[in-house]
Amino acid sequence: MKKLVTVKDLIKIYRAGAADFYALKKVSFYVLEGEFCVVLGPSGSGKSTLMNIIGGIDRASGGSVEIMNTQITALKDNALTEFRREHIGIVFQFYNLIPSLTIKENVEVAANIAKNPLDIDEVLDSVGILDQKNKFPSKLSGGQQQRVAIARAVVKNAKLLICDEPTGALDYENSIEVLKLLRNINKKYNTTVLLVTHNSEIAKMADRIMALKNGEIVKNQVNQNILQAHELEW
Ligand code: ADP
């Protein structure tokens, strides 16, 4: 299978007073096209920093990230923004929906700036909220709002879906529903998923499991016993 993401010797340095703090210390790995990949790590291990750089919303201090044969770490700001808009969907812990727009309009905003968007109603149907499309976000539960955020990330027909603690603000039941949905999206659209979490149970549903500790990859292996989302327990 083809590599969709290749991360090589990635370094992120935060300047903290007189000393430099290395949030990522020469991180290297790849993700294959269509893979569902989970990066595990405790709080402070560098997960968000890593996702933000791969997602094109932060800059590396060294090393490279190549996505679909484009070295995004070498792109100028405008080109990086354009690349992100076209190819990368990002889902955060908090849904960041626009409160004054309906569910459908929230997804439309993303579709409108994409080159080759998917059908909005079809995506809303895929995430199970088509019947809620004329409501405003505040009328939906957290789990439903996260579904909208996933629809918004998916509608632009992104090849790569980056999820930073997507179930971090949800209860168990809603978390399982969102994880099921992410796996379905991965299968239905062949979207490559890169999900970071501190919850080791979630890694059991991944095709590939990596672990990050103090800014370093300390584990990277193909999962030999993939569980379905509904089999996860915590
Ligand atoms: P995680 O997502 O795993 O919790 P982060 O990527 O948010 O970890 O942070 C990794 C490390 O980098 C932490 O020690 C954090 O304090 C530090 N860090 C993150 N962002 C900044 C910043 N803007 N300035 C200084 N240090 C930061």
Short mmCIF file of C-alpha atoms and ligand atoms in Angstrom, two decimals:
data_model
loop_
_atom_site.label_atom_id
_atom_site.label_comp_id
_atom_site.label_asym_id
_atom_site.label_seq_id
_atom_site.Cartn_x
_atom_site.Cartn_y
_atom_site.Cartn_z
CA MET A 1 0.00 0.00 0.00
CA LYS A 2 0.99 3.60 -0.63
CA LYS A 3 2.24 5.89 2.10
CA LEU A 4 -0.10 8.84 2.55
CA VAL A 5 1.82 10.60 5.32
CA THR A 6 5.57 10.43 5.93
CA VAL A 7 6.96 12.20 8.97
CA LYS A 8 10.74 12.41 9.13
CA ASP A 9 12.95 13.62 11.98
CA LEU A 10 10.26 16.08 13.05
CA ILE A 11 11.37 18.56 15.68
CA LYS A 12 9.38 21.20 17.53
CA ILE A 13 11.14 23.55 19.87
CA TYR A 14 9.27 25.96 22.13
CA ARG A 15 11.39 28.76 23.43
CA ALA A 16 10.70 28.88 27.15
CA GLY A 17 12.69 31.70 28.70
CA ALA A 18 16.40 31.02 28.45
CA ALA A 19 16.04 27.28 27.75
CA ASP A 20 14.68 25.52 24.67
CA PHE A 21 11.97 22.97 25.23
CA TYR A 22 11.82 20.08 22.73
CA ALA A 23 8.13 19.10 22.37
CA LEU A 24 9.00 16.75 19.46
CA LYS A 25 12.42 15.10 19.29
CA LYS A 26 13.09 13.75 15.79
CA VAL A 27 9.77 11.97 15.35
CA SER A 28 9.60 9.64 12.32
CA PHE A 29 6.80 7.38 11.10
CA TYR A 30 4.49 6.86 8.15
CA VAL A 31 0.79 6.22 7.68
CA LEU A 32 -0.49 4.14 4.79
CA GLU A 33 -3.39 5.21 2.60
CA GLY A 34 -6.67 4.02 4.11
CA GLU A 35 -5.12 3.21 7.48
CA PHE A 36 -6.85 3.95 10.78
CA CYS A 37 -3.97 4.97 12.97
CA VAL A 38 -4.04 5.81 16.68
CA VAL A 39 -1.27 7.71 18.45
CA LEU A 40 -1.38 7.18 22.20
CA GLY A 41 0.29 9.38 24.74
CA PRO A 42 -0.21 10.97 28.12
CA SER A 43 -0.97 14.64 28.50
CA GLY A 44 2.05 16.73 27.55
CA SER A 45 3.67 14.04 25.37
CA GLY A 46 3.39 16.20 22.23
CA LYS A 47 0.25 14.78 20.60
CA SER A 48 -1.43 18.08 19.80
CA THR A 49 1.84 19.59 18.64
CA LEU A 50 2.33 16.66 16.25
CA MET A 51 -1.25 16.79 14.93
CA ASN A 52 -1.14 20.56 14.45
CA ILE A 53 2.02 20.31 12.36
CA ILE A 54 0.69 17.43 10.23
CA GLY A 55 -2.60 19.33 9.92
CA GLY A 56 -0.78 22.41 8.64
CA ILE A 57 -1.88 24.69 11.47
CA ASP A 58 1.53 24.90 13.15
CA ARG A 59 5.10 24.96 11.88
CA ALA A 60 7.90 22.51 12.63
CA SER A 61 11.29 23.62 13.91
CA GLY A 62 13.01 20.89 11.87
CA GLY A 63 12.42 17.73 9.87
CA SER A 64 9.67 17.18 7.32
CA VAL A 65 6.09 16.09 6.78
CA GLU A 66 5.11 14.77 3.38
CA ILE A 67 1.44 14.21 2.57
CA MET A 68 0.40 12.77 -0.79
CA ASN A 69 3.83 13.52 -2.26
CA THR A 70 3.75 17.15 -1.13
CA GLN A 71 6.29 18.24 1.42
CA ILE A 72 3.97 20.45 3.44
CA THR A 73 6.77 21.61 5.74
CA ALA A 74 8.33 23.35 2.72
CA LEU A 75 5.16 25.19 1.64
CA LYS A 76 4.68 28.92 2.09
CA ASP A 77 1.75 29.99 4.28
CA ASN A 78 -0.78 30.52 1.47
CA ALA A 79 0.06 27.24 -0.23
CA LEU A 80 -0.13 25.42 3.09
CA THR A 81 -3.58 26.87 3.80
CA GLU A 82 -4.75 25.84 0.37
CA PHE A 83 -3.34 22.33 0.80
CA ARG A 84 -5.04 21.96 4.16
CA ARG A 85 -8.37 23.16 2.79
CA GLU A 86 -8.28 20.69 -0.03
CA HIS A 87 -6.85 17.57 1.57
CA ILE A 88 -7.05 17.61 5.36
CA GLY A 89 -10.03 17.46 7.69
CA ILE A 90 -9.47 18.18 11.36
CA VAL A 91 -11.67 17.21 14.30
CA PHE A 92 -10.88 18.61 17.74
CA GLN A 93 -12.00 17.71 21.24
CA PHE A 94 -14.36 20.68 21.22
CA TYR A 95 -16.58 20.95 18.21
CA ASN A 96 -16.03 24.60 17.27
CA LEU A 97 -19.30 24.88 15.37
CA ILE A 98 -20.61 28.31 14.40
CA PRO A 99 -23.53 28.87 16.81
CA SER A 100 -25.51 31.23 14.56
CA LEU A 101 -25.56 28.76 11.63
CA THR A 102 -27.71 25.65 11.32
CA ILE A 103 -26.15 22.20 11.18
CA LYS A 104 -26.46 22.11 7.41
CA GLU A 105 -25.00 25.61 7.06
CA ASN A 106 -22.05 24.71 9.29
CA VAL A 107 -21.20 21.86 6.92
CA GLU A 108 -21.92 24.02 3.88
CA VAL A 109 -19.26 26.53 4.91
CA ALA A 110 -16.62 23.81 4.61
CA ALA A 111 -18.10 22.42 1.39
CA ASN A 112 -18.12 25.86 -0.22
CA ILE A 113 -14.37 26.38 0.12
CA ALA A 114 -13.49 22.85 -1.07
CA LYS A 115 -12.51 22.03 -4.64
CA ASN A 116 -14.33 18.75 -4.90
CA PRO A 117 -16.82 18.46 -2.02
CA LEU A 118 -19.06 15.51 -1.33
CA ASP A 119 -22.85 15.87 -1.31
CA ILE A 120 -23.80 17.61 1.96
CA ASP A 121 -26.98 15.64 2.62
CA GLU A 122 -25.20 12.36 1.92
CA VAL A 123 -22.50 13.20 4.45
CA LEU A 124 -25.07 14.34 7.04
CA ASP A 125 -26.84 11.04 6.47
CA SER A 126 -23.55 9.11 6.86
CA VAL A 127 -22.99 10.66 10.28
CA GLY A 128 -26.61 10.08 11.30
CA ILE A 129 -27.79 13.66 11.70
CA LEU A 130 -29.61 14.38 8.45
CA ASP A 131 -32.89 14.76 10.37
CA GLN A 132 -31.28 17.46 12.57
CA LYS A 133 -29.94 19.56 9.72
CA ASN A 134 -32.13 22.64 10.24
CA LYS A 135 -31.40 22.91 13.96
CA PHE A 136 -28.80 25.12 15.58
CA PRO A 137 -25.80 23.54 17.35
CA SER A 138 -27.01 24.53 20.84
CA LYS A 139 -30.05 22.27 20.35
CA LEU A 140 -27.84 19.20 19.88
CA SER A 141 -26.07 16.97 22.41
CA GLY A 142 -22.27 16.89 22.59
CA GLY A 143 -22.19 13.62 20.67
CA GLN A 144 -24.40 15.05 17.94
CA GLN A 145 -22.29 18.20 17.73
CA GLN A 146 -19.17 16.09 17.31
CA ARG A 147 -20.93 14.26 14.45
CA VAL A 148 -21.49 17.62 12.78
CA ALA A 149 -17.82 18.49 13.28
CA ILE A 150 -16.89 15.17 11.64
CA ALA A 151 -19.31 15.85 8.76
CA ARG A 152 -17.70 19.27 8.31
CA ALA A 153 -14.24 17.70 8.16
CA VAL A 154 -15.34 14.92 5.80
CA VAL A 155 -17.51 16.91 3.37
CA LYS A 156 -14.56 18.48 1.61
CA ASN A 157 -13.56 15.01 0.47
CA ALA A 158 -10.39 15.11 2.52
CA LYS A 159 -7.92 12.27 2.05
CA LEU A 160 -6.66 12.66 5.60
CA LEU A 161 -8.77 13.05 8.71
CA ILE A 162 -6.89 14.22 11.80
CA CYS A 163 -8.68 13.76 15.10
CA ASP A 164 -7.26 15.30 18.28
CA GLU A 165 -8.96 13.66 21.29
CA PRO A 166 -12.29 13.55 19.41
CA THR A 167 -14.06 11.84 22.31
CA GLY A 168 -12.32 13.81 25.06
CA ALA A 169 -15.45 15.75 25.98
CA LEU A 170 -17.95 12.91 25.51
CA ASP A 171 -19.40 10.28 27.82
CA TYR A 172 -18.79 6.59 27.12
CA GLU A 173 -21.89 5.94 24.98
CA ASN A 174 -21.34 8.97 22.77
CA SER A 175 -17.63 8.19 22.51
CA ILE A 176 -18.36 4.71 21.15
CA GLU A 177 -20.85 6.15 18.64
CA VAL A 178 -18.29 8.70 17.42
CA LEU A 179 -15.56 6.03 17.15
CA LYS A 180 -17.91 3.75 15.19
CA LEU A 181 -18.66 6.64 12.90
CA LEU A 182 -14.98 7.42 12.33
CA ARG A 183 -14.34 3.77 11.39
CA ASN A 184 -17.35 3.84 9.01
CA ILE A 185 -16.08 7.02 7.35
CA ASN A 186 -12.64 5.42 7.03
CA LYS A 187 -14.15 2.40 5.25
CA LYS A 188 -16.78 4.20 3.16
CA TYR A 189 -14.59 6.98 1.75
CA ASN A 190 -11.19 5.27 2.20
CA THR A 191 -10.26 8.26 4.36
CA THR A 192 -6.97 7.83 6.20
CA VAL A 193 -7.54 8.53 9.89
CA LEU A 194 -4.89 9.74 12.30
CA LEU A 195 -6.34 9.93 15.80
CA VAL A 196 -4.54 10.95 18.97
CA THR A 197 -5.77 10.11 22.44
CA HIS A 198 -4.61 9.39 25.96
CA ASN A 199 -7.16 6.53 26.16
CA SER A 200 -5.32 3.25 25.50
CA GLU A 201 -8.59 1.36 25.00
CA ILE A 202 -9.26 3.34 21.80
CA ALA A 203 -5.99 2.06 20.30
CA LYS A 204 -7.49 -1.45 20.19
CA MET A 205 -9.70 -0.49 17.22
CA ALA A 206 -6.76 0.85 15.17
CA ASP A 207 -4.96 -0.75 12.24
CA ARG A 208 -1.71 0.73 13.54
CA ILE A 209 -0.86 1.80 17.07
CA MET A 210 1.84 4.27 17.95
CA ALA A 211 2.82 5.68 21.30
CA LEU A 212 4.35 9.05 22.01
CA LYS A 213 6.24 9.81 25.21
CA ASN A 214 8.12 13.00 26.02
CA GLY A 215 8.12 13.98 22.33
CA GLU A 216 9.39 10.62 21.07
CA ILE A 217 7.74 7.67 19.34
CA VAL A 218 8.27 4.76 21.71
CA LYS A 219 6.02 2.24 19.98
CA ASN A 220 4.84 1.71 16.40
CA GLN A 221 3.17 -1.54 15.47
CA VAL A 222 0.48 -3.04 13.29
CA ASN A 223 -2.47 -4.14 15.43
CA GLN A 224 -2.85 -7.93 15.12
CA ASN A 225 -6.18 -8.05 16.94
CA ILE A 226 -8.41 -5.21 15.75
CA LEU A 227 -11.54 -4.69 17.85
CA GLN A 228 -14.79 -3.10 16.73
CA ALA A 229 -15.67 0.19 18.43
CA HIS A 230 -18.55 -1.41 20.33
CA GLU A 231 -16.14 -3.93 21.88
CA LEU A 232 -14.12 -1.20 23.62
CA GLU A 233 -14.62 -0.71 27.34
CA TRP A 234 -13.51 1.85 29.83
P1 ADP B 1 -0.36 16.71 24.41
O1 ADP B 1 -1.26 17.06 23.26
O2 ADP B 1 0.18 15.33 24.32
O3 ADP B 1 -1.00 16.99 25.74
P2 ADP B 1 1.13 19.06 23.62
O4 ADP B 1 1.54 18.84 22.23
O5 ADP B 1 -0.05 19.95 23.86
O6 ADP B 1 0.91 17.66 24.35
O7 ADP B 1 2.35 19.66 24.43
C1 ADP B 1 3.63 19.03 24.47
C2 ADP B 1 4.55 19.81 25.35
O8 ADP B 1 4.84 21.06 24.77
C3 ADP B 1 3.98 20.11 26.74
O9 ADP B 1 5.02 19.98 27.69
C4 ADP B 1 3.53 21.55 26.64
O10 ADP B 1 3.61 22.18 27.89
C5 ADP B 1 4.51 22.12 25.64
N1 ADP B 1 3.88 23.20 24.84
C6 ADP B 1 2.82 23.07 24.03
N2 ADP B 1 2.52 24.24 23.43
C7 ADP B 1 3.43 25.13 23.88
C8 ADP B 1 3.67 26.52 23.65
N3 ADP B 1 2.92 27.23 22.80
N4 ADP B 1 4.69 27.10 24.29
C9 ADP B 1 5.48 26.41 25.14
N5 ADP B 1 5.32 25.10 25.41
C10 ADP B 1 4.30 24.46 24.80
#
